Every structure is written in structure tokens, then in C-alpha cells.
Coordinates of C-alpha atoms in Angstrom, one line a residue:
Chain I
M272 CA 37.4 97.9 77.4
Q273 CA 36.9 95.0 75.1
T274 CA 35.0 91.9 76.3
Q275 CA 36.1 88.3 75.6
R276 CA 33.8 85.4 76.3
L277 CA 35.0 82.2 77.9
G278 CA 33.2 78.9 77.5
F279 CA 33.7 75.8 79.7
I280 CA 33.6 72.2 78.5
G281 CA 33.7 69.1 80.7
L282 CA 34.9 70.9 83.8
G283 CA 33.5 70.3 87.3
E284 CA 31.2 72.8 88.9
D285 CA 33.7 73.7 91.5
T286 CA 36.4 74.4 88.9
V287 CA 34.1 76.6 86.9
S288 CA 33.0 78.4 90.0
A289 CA 36.6 78.9 91.1
C290 CA 37.5 80.2 87.7
L291 CA 34.6 82.6 87.6
S292 CA 35.7 84.0 91.0
M293 CA 39.2 84.4 89.7
L294 CA 37.9 86.2 86.6
K295 CA 36.3 88.8 88.9
I296 CA 39.6 89.2 90.7
I297 CA 41.6 89.8 87.5
D298 CA 39.0 92.1 86.1
G299 CA 40.9 95.3 85.5
R300 CA 44.2 93.6 85.5
S301 CA 43.8 92.0 82.2
S302 CA 43.6 94.1 79.1
V303 CA 40.1 92.8 78.3
H304 CA 37.0 92.0 80.4
W305 CA 36.3 88.3 80.5
S306 CA 32.7 86.9 80.8
Q307 CA 31.1 83.5 80.7
A308 CA 29.3 82.2 77.6
T309 CA 28.1 79.0 76.2
P310 CA 30.8 77.1 74.3
A311 CA 29.1 77.9 71.0
M312 CA 29.1 81.7 71.7
A313 CA 32.5 81.8 73.4
D314 CA 35.6 83.3 71.9
V315 CA 37.9 81.1 74.0
L316 CA 37.3 77.6 75.4
M317 CA 38.4 76.1 78.7
V318 CA 38.3 72.3 78.3
S319 CA 39.0 69.4 80.6
S320 CA 41.9 67.3 79.3
L321 CA 39.4 64.4 79.2
Q322 CA 37.3 66.2 76.6
E323 CA 40.1 67.7 74.6
A324 CA 40.0 65.0 71.8
Q325 CA 36.3 65.3 71.4
T326 CA 36.4 69.1 71.2
S327 CA 39.1 69.1 68.6
Q328 CA 36.8 67.0 66.3
D329 CA 33.7 69.2 66.4
D330 CA 32.7 72.7 65.3
L331 CA 34.5 74.3 68.3
S332 CA 37.9 73.2 67.1
Q333 CA 38.7 76.6 65.5
K334 CA 38.5 78.4 68.8
P335 CA 41.5 78.9 71.1
C336 CA 41.4 76.2 73.7
I337 CA 42.9 76.2 77.2
V338 CA 43.3 72.6 78.3
I339 CA 42.8 72.0 82.1
Y340 CA 44.8 68.9 83.2
P341 CA 45.4 67.4 86.6
S342 CA 48.6 68.7 88.1
S343 CA 49.6 65.1 88.8
E344 CA 49.8 64.4 85.1
E345 CA 52.1 65.6 82.3
K346 CA 51.3 68.9 80.5
P347 CA 49.4 68.1 77.4
A348 CA 50.7 69.0 74.0
S349 CA 48.3 71.9 73.6
A350 CA 49.2 75.6 72.9
F351 CA 47.5 76.7 76.1
A352 CA 47.3 74.5 79.2
L353 CA 46.7 75.0 82.9
P354 CA 47.3 72.5 85.7
H355 CA 44.4 71.9 88.0
P356 CA 44.2 73.4 90.7
F357 CA 45.5 76.7 89.3
R358 CA 46.1 80.1 90.8
V359 CA 44.9 83.5 89.8
M360 CA 48.2 84.6 88.3
Q361 CA 48.5 81.3 86.3
L362 CA 45.0 82.0 84.9
L363 CA 45.9 85.6 84.1
D364 CA 49.1 84.4 82.4
V365 CA 47.4 81.9 80.2
L366 CA 44.5 84.3 79.3
D367 CA 47.1 86.9 78.3
E368 CA 48.9 84.3 76.1
V369 CA 45.6 83.5 74.4
L370 CA 45.0 87.2 73.9
R371 CA 48.4 87.6 72.3
S372 CA 47.7 84.8 69.9
L373 CA 44.3 86.3 69.0
D374 CA 45.8 89.7 68.6
T375 CA 42.2 90.9 68.6
S376 CA 42.5 94.6 68.5
S377 CA 44.9 97.3 67.8
S378 CA 44.6 98.5 71.4
H379 CA 45.6 95.0 72.6
A380 CA 48.5 95.0 70.2
E381 CA 49.6 98.4 71.5
H382 CA 49.3 97.1 75.1
N383 CA 51.5 94.1 74.2
R384 CA 54.0 96.3 72.6
E385 CA 54.2 98.5 75.8
V386 CA 54.5 95.6 78.1
S387 CA 57.1 93.9 75.8
E388 CA 59.2 97.1 75.9
S389 CA 59.0 97.4 79.7
E390 CA 59.3 93.8 80.7
G391 CA 61.0 91.9 77.8
N392 CA 59.2 88.6 77.4
S393 CA 57.0 89.1 80.4
S394 CA 53.3 89.3 79.8
L395 CA 52.1 90.8 83.1
P396 CA 49.8 93.7 82.3
S397 CA 50.4 95.3 85.7
V398 CA 53.4 97.5 86.1
D399 CA 53.4 97.2 89.8
F400 CA 56.7 96.4 91.4
C401 CA 55.2 93.7 93.6
A402 CA 53.7 91.9 90.6
S403 CA 57.0 92.1 88.7
L404 CA 58.9 90.8 91.7
Y405 CA 56.4 88.0 92.1
R406 CA 56.9 87.1 88.4
V407 CA 60.7 87.3 88.6
I408 CA 60.9 85.1 91.7
N409 CA 58.4 82.5 90.3
N410 CA 59.8 82.3 86.8
K411 CA 63.4 81.7 87.9
G412 CA 65.9 81.2 85.2
S413 CA 64.1 82.9 82.3
T414 CA 66.4 85.9 82.6
E415 CA 69.5 86.0 84.7
L416 CA 69.4 89.6 85.9
Y417 CA 66.6 92.1 86.5
S418 CA 66.9 95.7 87.6
S419 CA 64.6 98.3 89.1
Q420 CA 65.2 102.0 89.7
S421 CA 64.3 103.9 92.9
P422 CA 65.0 107.3 94.2
E423 CA 67.4 105.7 96.7
G424 CA 69.3 103.8 93.9
L425 CA 69.5 100.8 91.7
L426 CA 68.2 97.4 92.7
L427 CA 69.4 94.3 90.9
V428 CA 67.7 90.9 91.3
K429 CA 69.3 87.5 90.4
P430 CA 66.5 85.0 90.8
G431 CA 68.8 82.0 89.8
S432 CA 71.0 82.6 92.8
H433 CA 68.2 83.7 95.1
R434 CA 70.0 87.1 95.6
F435 CA 69.4 90.7 95.2
Y436 CA 72.0 93.5 95.1
A437 CA 71.7 97.0 96.4
R438 CA 73.9 99.7 97.9
P439 CA 73.8 100.1 101.7
A440 CA 71.8 103.3 101.4
L441 CA 69.0 101.6 99.6
L442 CA 69.1 98.6 102.0
H443 CA 68.8 101.0 104.9
A444 CA 65.9 102.8 103.2
L445 CA 64.2 99.5 102.5
S446 CA 64.4 98.5 106.1
A447 CA 63.1 101.8 107.3
G448 CA 59.9 102.0 105.2
P449 CA 58.3 102.0 101.7
V450 CA 60.6 102.6 98.8
S451 CA 59.2 103.5 95.4
F452 CA 60.5 101.1 92.8
S453 CA 60.0 100.9 89.0
P454 CA 58.8 97.4 87.8
L455 CA 61.7 95.0 87.4
S456 CA 62.9 94.5 83.9
P457 CA 65.6 92.4 82.3
S458 CA 69.0 94.0 82.6
S459 CA 72.5 93.5 81.5
E460 CA 73.9 96.0 84.0
P461 CA 76.8 94.6 85.9
V462 CA 76.7 94.3 89.7
S463 CA 78.9 97.3 90.6
E464 CA 81.3 97.6 93.4
G465 CA 79.7 98.6 96.7
M466 CA 76.5 96.7 96.0
V467 CA 75.8 94.2 98.7
P468 CA 74.3 90.7 98.0
R469 CA 71.2 89.9 100.1
P470 CA 68.9 86.9 100.1
L471 CA 65.9 87.3 97.8
F472 CA 63.4 86.3 100.5
E473 CA 64.4 89.4 102.3
L474 CA 63.3 91.6 99.4
A475 CA 60.1 89.7 99.2
W476 CA 59.6 90.1 102.9
L477 CA 60.3 93.8 102.9
T478 CA 58.2 94.4 99.9
G479 CA 55.3 92.5 101.5
A480 CA 55.8 94.8 104.6
N481 CA 55.1 97.8 102.4
H482 CA 51.7 96.3 101.6
C483 CA 50.5 95.5 105.1
N484 CA 47.2 97.4 105.1
D485 CA 45.5 95.0 102.7
L486 CA 46.1 92.0 100.5
L487 CA 47.9 92.3 97.2
P488 CA 45.3 93.3 94.6
W489 CA 45.2 90.0 92.8
L490 CA 44.6 88.0 96.0
D491 CA 41.0 87.4 97.1
E492 CA 40.1 88.0 100.7
D493 CA 37.5 85.2 100.6
S494 CA 40.1 82.6 99.6
H495 CA 41.5 79.9 101.7
F496 CA 45.3 80.2 102.0
K497 CA 47.9 77.5 102.3
L498 CA 51.7 77.4 102.1
S499 CA 53.5 75.2 99.6
R500 CA 56.5 75.1 101.9
W501 CA 58.0 76.9 104.9
P502 CA 59.4 80.3 104.3
S503 CA 62.9 81.1 105.4
A504 CA 63.2 81.1 109.1
A505 CA 65.3 84.2 109.0
A506 CA 62.3 86.2 107.6
L507 CA 60.1 85.0 110.4
N508 CA 62.3 86.8 112.9
K509 CA 61.6 84.3 115.7
S510 CA 58.1 85.5 115.9
R511 CA 55.8 82.9 117.4
Q512 CA 52.8 84.3 115.6
L513 CA 54.5 83.9 112.3
L514 CA 55.9 80.5 113.2
S515 CA 52.4 79.5 114.2
L516 CA 51.0 80.8 110.9
C517 CA 53.5 78.7 109.0
A518 CA 52.7 75.6 111.0
L519 CA 49.0 76.0 110.5
M520 CA 49.2 76.9 106.8
T521 CA 51.4 74.1 105.8
R522 CA 48.8 71.7 107.1
R523 CA 45.6 73.0 105.7
A524 CA 44.1 75.9 103.8
L525 CA 42.5 78.5 106.1
T526 CA 40.6 81.7 105.6
L527 CA 41.9 85.0 106.9
S528 CA 39.5 85.0 109.8
E529 CA 40.5 81.5 110.8
L530 CA 44.2 82.4 110.6
K531 CA 43.6 85.5 112.8
T532 CA 41.7 83.4 115.4
L533 CA 44.3 80.6 115.6
S534 CA 47.5 82.6 115.4
H535 CA 46.3 85.7 117.3
C536 CA 47.9 87.9 114.6
D537 CA 46.6 91.4 113.9
D538 CA 45.5 92.4 110.4
K539 CA 48.8 94.2 109.6
A540 CA 51.0 91.2 110.5
L541 CA 48.7 88.8 108.7
Y542 CA 48.5 90.8 105.5
H543 CA 52.3 91.3 105.6
F544 CA 52.8 87.6 106.0
I545 CA 50.4 86.6 103.3
N546 CA 51.7 89.2 100.8
A547 CA 55.3 88.3 101.5
C548 CA 54.6 84.6 101.0
E549 CA 52.7 85.3 97.8
I550 CA 55.6 87.3 96.4
S551 CA 58.0 84.5 97.4
G552 CA 55.8 82.0 95.5
L553 CA 54.9 80.1 98.6
L554 CA 51.2 80.9 98.8
V555 CA 48.5 78.7 97.5
S556 CA 45.1 80.5 97.4
Q557 CA 42.1 78.5 96.8
V558 CA 38.8 80.0 95.9
R559 CA 36.3 77.4 96.9
P560 CA 32.6 77.3 96.2
P561 CA 30.4 77.2 99.4
S562 CA 29.9 73.5 99.2
A563 CA 33.6 72.7 99.3
I564 CA 34.4 74.8 102.4
A565 CA 35.7 72.7 105.2
P566 CA 34.2 73.0 108.7
S567 CA 35.3 76.3 110.1
V568 CA 37.9 76.4 112.9
Q569 CA 36.3 76.3 116.3
A570 CA 37.1 79.1 118.7
G571 CA 39.3 77.9 121.5
A572 CA 40.9 75.2 119.4
E573 CA 44.2 76.1 121.0
H574 CA 43.0 74.4 124.3
H575 CA 44.2 71.0 123.2
R576 CA 45.5 68.2 125.4
L577 CA 49.2 69.3 125.3
G578 CA 48.3 73.0 125.8
G579 CA 49.2 73.2 129.5
M580 CA 52.5 71.3 129.0
I581 CA 53.5 73.6 126.1
K582 CA 52.6 76.7 128.0
G583 CA 54.6 75.5 131.0
L584 CA 57.6 74.7 128.8
R585 CA 57.5 78.1 127.1
T586 CA 57.4 79.8 130.6
R587 CA 60.2 77.7 131.8
L588 CA 62.4 78.4 128.8
G589 CA 61.6 82.1 128.7
L590 CA 59.7 81.8 125.4
S591 CA 56.4 83.3 126.7
Chain Q
M195 CA 51.6 59.1 126.4
I196 CA 51.7 59.4 130.1
S197 CA 49.8 62.6 131.0
N198 CA 52.7 64.3 132.8
E199 CA 55.3 63.2 130.3
F200 CA 56.3 65.3 127.3
K201 CA 59.1 64.0 125.3
I202 CA 61.2 65.7 122.6
L203 CA 63.6 63.7 120.6
F204 CA 66.9 65.0 119.1
T205 CA 68.3 63.0 116.2
G206 CA 70.8 63.3 113.4
P207 CA 74.1 62.0 112.3
M208 CA 77.3 62.0 114.4
G209 CA 78.7 65.4 115.1
A210 CA 75.5 67.3 114.3
G211 CA 75.2 68.7 117.8
K212 CA 72.5 66.6 119.6
T213 CA 74.4 66.3 122.9
T214 CA 75.2 70.0 122.8
A215 CA 71.6 71.0 122.1
I216 CA 70.3 68.8 124.9
T217 CA 72.9 70.2 127.3
Q218 CA 71.8 73.7 126.5
L219 CA 68.2 73.0 127.6
S220 CA 68.5 70.4 130.4
D221 CA 68.1 71.5 134.0
Q222 CA 70.3 68.7 135.2
E223 CA 73.6 67.5 133.8
C224 CA 72.9 65.7 130.5
V225 CA 73.2 61.9 130.9
S226 CA 75.4 60.7 128.0
T227 CA 76.5 57.3 127.1
D228 CA 79.6 58.4 125.4
V229 CA 82.3 56.1 124.1
I230 CA 85.5 56.6 122.3
N231 CA 84.7 57.3 118.6
T232 CA 86.2 54.6 116.4
D233 CA 84.5 56.0 113.3
L234 CA 86.8 59.0 112.7
E235 CA 86.1 58.9 109.0
Q236 CA 82.5 59.7 109.6
C237 CA 83.2 62.4 112.1
N238 CA 86.5 63.6 113.6
K239 CA 85.6 63.9 117.3
E240 CA 87.0 62.1 120.3
M241 CA 83.8 60.8 121.9
T242 CA 80.4 59.8 120.5
T243 CA 77.1 58.8 121.9
A244 CA 76.5 55.0 121.8
G245 CA 73.2 54.5 123.6
L246 CA 71.3 57.7 124.1
D247 CA 71.5 61.2 125.6
Y248 CA 69.1 62.2 128.2
G249 CA 68.1 65.6 129.7
Y250 CA 65.2 66.9 131.7
I251 CA 63.4 70.2 132.0
S252 CA 61.2 70.4 135.1
L253 CA 58.1 72.5 134.8
P254 CA 56.5 74.7 137.4
D255 CA 53.5 72.3 137.9
G256 CA 55.8 69.4 138.9
S257 CA 55.7 67.8 135.5
G258 CA 58.6 67.8 133.1
V259 CA 59.9 67.5 129.6
R260 CA 62.2 64.6 128.7
L261 CA 64.8 65.3 126.1
Y262 CA 66.3 62.3 124.4
G263 CA 69.1 62.1 121.9
T264 CA 69.6 59.2 119.5
P265 CA 73.1 57.7 119.0
G266 CA 74.7 59.3 115.9
Q267 CA 76.2 56.2 114.4
E268 CA 73.9 54.4 111.9
R269 CA 74.9 51.0 113.4
F270 CA 72.8 51.9 116.4
Q271 CA 69.7 52.4 114.3
F272 CA 67.9 49.8 116.3
M273 CA 67.6 52.4 119.1
W274 CA 65.7 54.9 117.0
P275 CA 62.2 53.5 117.2
I276 CA 62.6 52.8 120.8
L277 CA 63.5 56.4 121.5
A278 CA 61.0 57.8 119.1
T279 CA 58.1 56.0 120.9
N280 CA 55.6 58.6 122.3
A281 CA 57.8 61.6 121.3
A282 CA 55.7 64.8 120.9
G283 CA 58.1 66.0 118.3
V284 CA 61.5 65.5 116.7
I285 CA 64.3 67.9 116.2
L286 CA 66.6 66.7 113.4
L287 CA 70.1 68.2 113.4
L288 CA 72.3 68.0 110.3
N289 CA 75.8 69.2 109.5
G290 CA 75.6 71.5 106.5
E291 CA 79.3 70.9 105.6
H292 CA 79.0 67.2 105.5
P293 CA 79.3 65.8 101.9
D294 CA 76.5 63.3 102.7
L295 CA 74.0 66.0 103.8
E296 CA 71.3 65.0 101.3
E297 CA 71.7 61.3 102.2
H298 CA 71.4 62.1 105.9
L299 CA 68.3 64.2 105.2
E300 CA 66.7 61.3 103.4
L301 CA 67.6 58.7 105.9
Y302 CA 66.5 60.6 109.0
T303 CA 63.3 62.1 107.5
N304 CA 62.3 58.7 106.4
A305 CA 62.9 57.3 109.8
F306 CA 61.3 60.0 111.9
S307 CA 58.8 62.0 110.0
N308 CA 56.2 59.3 110.0
N309 CA 55.0 60.6 106.6
G310 CA 54.6 64.1 107.9
E311 CA 52.5 63.1 110.9
T312 CA 55.2 63.7 113.5
P313 CA 56.0 67.3 114.2
L314 CA 59.5 67.8 113.0
V315 CA 62.0 70.7 112.8
I316 CA 65.3 70.5 111.0
G317 CA 68.3 72.5 112.1
I318 CA 71.3 72.7 109.8
G319 CA 74.6 73.8 111.3
R320 CA 77.8 75.1 109.7
I321 CA 76.1 76.9 106.8
S322 CA 78.1 79.9 105.5
S323 CA 76.4 83.2 106.1
D324 CA 76.5 84.1 102.4
D325 CA 75.0 80.8 101.3
F326 CA 71.4 81.9 100.6
T327 CA 70.4 78.8 98.7
R328 CA 71.2 75.8 100.8
I329 CA 68.2 76.0 103.2
D330 CA 65.9 76.7 100.2
R331 CA 67.1 73.7 98.4
V332 CA 66.6 71.4 101.4
T333 CA 63.1 72.9 102.0
E334 CA 62.2 72.4 98.3
K335 CA 63.5 68.8 98.3
L336 CA 61.4 68.1 101.4
A337 CA 58.3 69.7 99.9
A338 CA 58.7 67.5 96.8
K339 CA 58.3 64.6 99.2
H340 CA 55.2 66.3 100.7
L341 CA 57.1 67.0 103.9
F342 CA 56.3 70.6 104.9
V343 CA 58.7 71.1 107.7
P344 CA 60.8 74.1 108.8
V345 CA 64.5 74.1 108.0
I346 CA 66.6 76.5 110.1
S347 CA 70.2 77.5 109.9
V348 CA 71.5 77.0 113.5
D349 CA 74.5 77.0 115.7
V350 CA 73.6 74.7 118.6
R351 CA 76.3 76.2 120.7
E352 CA 74.1 79.3 120.8
C353 CA 71.3 78.8 123.3
E354 CA 69.1 81.2 121.3
D355 CA 69.3 79.0 118.3
V356 CA 68.3 75.9 120.3
L357 CA 65.4 77.8 121.8
L358 CA 64.3 78.8 118.3
L359 CA 64.3 75.1 117.3
V360 CA 62.1 74.3 120.3
E361 CA 59.7 77.2 119.8
T362 CA 59.3 76.2 116.1
L363 CA 58.7 72.6 117.2
L364 CA 56.1 73.7 119.8
C365 CA 54.2 75.7 117.1
Q366 CA 54.3 72.5 114.9
I367 CA 52.9 70.4 117.8
E368 CA 50.2 73.0 118.5
A369 CA 49.1 73.1 114.8
N370 CA 49.1 69.3 114.8
E371 CA 46.9 69.2 117.9
M372 CA 44.5 71.8 116.4
E373 CA 44.2 69.8 113.3
L374 CA 43.5 66.6 115.2
M375 CA 40.8 68.5 117.2
Q376 CA 39.2 69.7 113.9
V377 CA 39.2 66.1 112.6

């Protein structure tokens, strides 16, 4: 596998550290291996938006440059840009874009051709269904309709209207257990008679359920996880553990072990939840350097001042 | 807050189902200050709450949970801060069919969310079962305002739905308390 060197200019230690952790995660998922180098030795630069003007004036200006800008500000007029803080998949996307522009080797060009054939404009190197669903849901509107084949029948996904379509036999199979799908690809196939519309979160949820033994491969177990908003209540199936996870994770980023302690979820339920939220585009994972880690959650934190009252109310209403 | 008082506030515009929800939960007959509805343009129902609704759930240890409902008409807004004082959490009920849904959402979240500090759950009624986008749109709109609150499609005539709102609110209150403890 070819190696590409990434140099950092003007970025904080925590950003560089987070980025290096993400590079480890995506190692094997990108078509090249990424390593750190000094800016002079690097093939690609990652530059703070504050330093961009200076970099463009010196000897480094010939190198592809990914500008890191605060997410609160407008995207700079640069070919490659990433809002800070960024996520693993965003980093992977921009690195792939850079690779395409470099067109460094015939093997990479070949790889692009294959991906292009299978996924249209999509640049995801992985051909995993979860990853393709993640991309389709999170890049709504780029294509109107996507399809995937399975032994149980055709699956159509319309991200713009938050729906997917399948025949009842496939829906039944999906609810019953894992179904093997090909990656989603742009489609012009019409929604045929007999296909039932279902909400897209349901597909994300069921797909996440098929990956409940561990986290999705691009997620890092050591990350802190947060939700960008509440998932659909219908997906939560009135489960207190899941409601509790949502309430906790919309307030602060927590590690897997903190989430287990606070929500009393087992590993399977937690992985299912995290994976489903990731596919739905609701998960924010933050890889933090040790110095930035917040004080860990204390055991027994649930014994708060309203604990007795809440327990009594749950008992009284039959919610226990 | 008095140690043995736990107060949940139900709010929302006229006809959203506040009185019905409180009636579903209350041990005793809900105390309502209903008057004849003179604002039929806003909501076509005979009676409406003018002052407040009040219900009570007694708990096994002798304490209890007080359930308050705000009046639905906006001209009684002066009652809102009075009723919201010391509330452990707020359940906002909205009518999904109402043309002013987004305005109502804005008005009530601004009045009761306390910038996300107060545990809040939003129940939206009368959403068609094949409308998969309405709830998402509301949730996204709230997230853009940094309000990360659950939005649930409900029918408050169904006790199960009202219990789901309460359970979701309790999870929010617990998470809030845990966060306060960490701080």
C-alpha cells in the first residue's frame, strides 16, 4: 500500500492529536496509508485557516492543502476544507478528495474507477452496506434514489423524503435478523407496486442491530460519544435504557464505559444504539487527547436529590 | 423546591391536549378552570382552560407529584412564569395539524426551555402515520437552536402515549441531575 505524508501547520496540539488518532482508525479504509511528516517533507498539508494566507505565499504553496476552519465560520474558498471539530468520516472524505486530485498512482486511479462505477459520485472506499447507508443518509439530496440488492429482494432508499421501500418479505426478513445487502448505489429504478414505504430511521436502526457485537469499524472505542439531536422516539421503542442514553448523550460526550455505568445498558444494546445513531448521522464522536478528558462519571451518580421521587413516580405509574 | 413536592408542567396552545393528558395521569379528578371558548378561530372546541389545570399523583411514601396545565390562550401568558416556577420538567404539547405549528413551537420553547436548562419533552399530536418527516423537521429546527429535546408523535387520549412522555421527561430530569452532580 502506498504511503502519503501529512504535515500540520498552525493547528493546536489537541487537533493534531485527534487527527492522528483518526488516521489510525481509517488506516486500511483509505486506499493509501497516511503518516505524519514535517510540512517540508509532507505530500499534503493540513493548515489552520488563520495560517492559510501565509502558507500560500511560501515554498509549501504547491502542495495540496486542507484548510481547517472553525465550524462557526463560513467555509473558506479552498479546494479542500474541513470544519473543526471534524469527524472520522469527514476526514476520510477530504483525504480521498485530495488523493483523487493527486491521482498519484495507477492503482489509486484504478481504485477510483471501481468506486465510481459502483457508487456514482460517491468516494467511499469501503463497499460495506452500513457505510454506504451512512453516506446516503448524511448526503441527502445528492441523488434522489439509491438501490441495494439482497437475497430477499430489492431495497430502495429515498433520502430526500426520509423513506425506504421494500416488499413485505424483505421487511419481515429485516426485522427477523441480519440481511445481506449490496452497497447502495444511485438508481433510476421505479418504486414498484407492492413495495411498502417505511421511515429511513427504521432502516438505520435495523442495520445497526445487525452490528450489535461491536462498534462500526470506523468508530473508535476510546472516543467520547455525543448526540447532535434526539433520534426518532419510534426507534427507541419506549426503552428506558435508550431514552436514558439519549438524555445523557445530548448533554455531554461520554465514553462507552461511562454510558454503560449511567444507563445500565449491556454491550449489545449500547453498540446497537451507537451504531444506529452513527448511521442516522446523529452521532458525534470526539477523540480527545488525555489532557482534554473531562472528569470521569462517578459511580452511583444516579443517586441524585430527585432519585427517590422519580423512583416512586415510576412505581406508581407502572413504569418500573 | 419543597422536598416532598415534585411538579410537572403541561403547556401548549389551545386544543393540544393538556387537560386530557393531566386527566390520564391524575389520581383525583382534574381541577380545571374551564370557561366557554370565545376564540373559536384559534380552536374549535366548546370549553377552554382560563386559569390552570391541576392534577395530583400520590406516591407510596406519602409525597406526591403535582401536575399543572397552563391556559392555552396566549392572552393568559402572564400565568406561565407563575406556573413554571419550581417545575422539575415541562411537557409541551402541540397540534401537528395546526397551520401555526412552527410559531407555536418557537413561542413555547422560548418561554419554557430556559435555554435548554429545563428538562423538556415535546409531544405532537395529529400527525399522519405516513408522515415520516414532520418530527425530524421539528427536531432539526430545535437542534439548530441548540435545543436537544425529544419530540414524540402522540395521541394524548392514549394513556400509553402520555406515560411515554412522562418516562422520557423523567430520563431528561435524571440526566440533568447527573450533570449537575458532575459539575
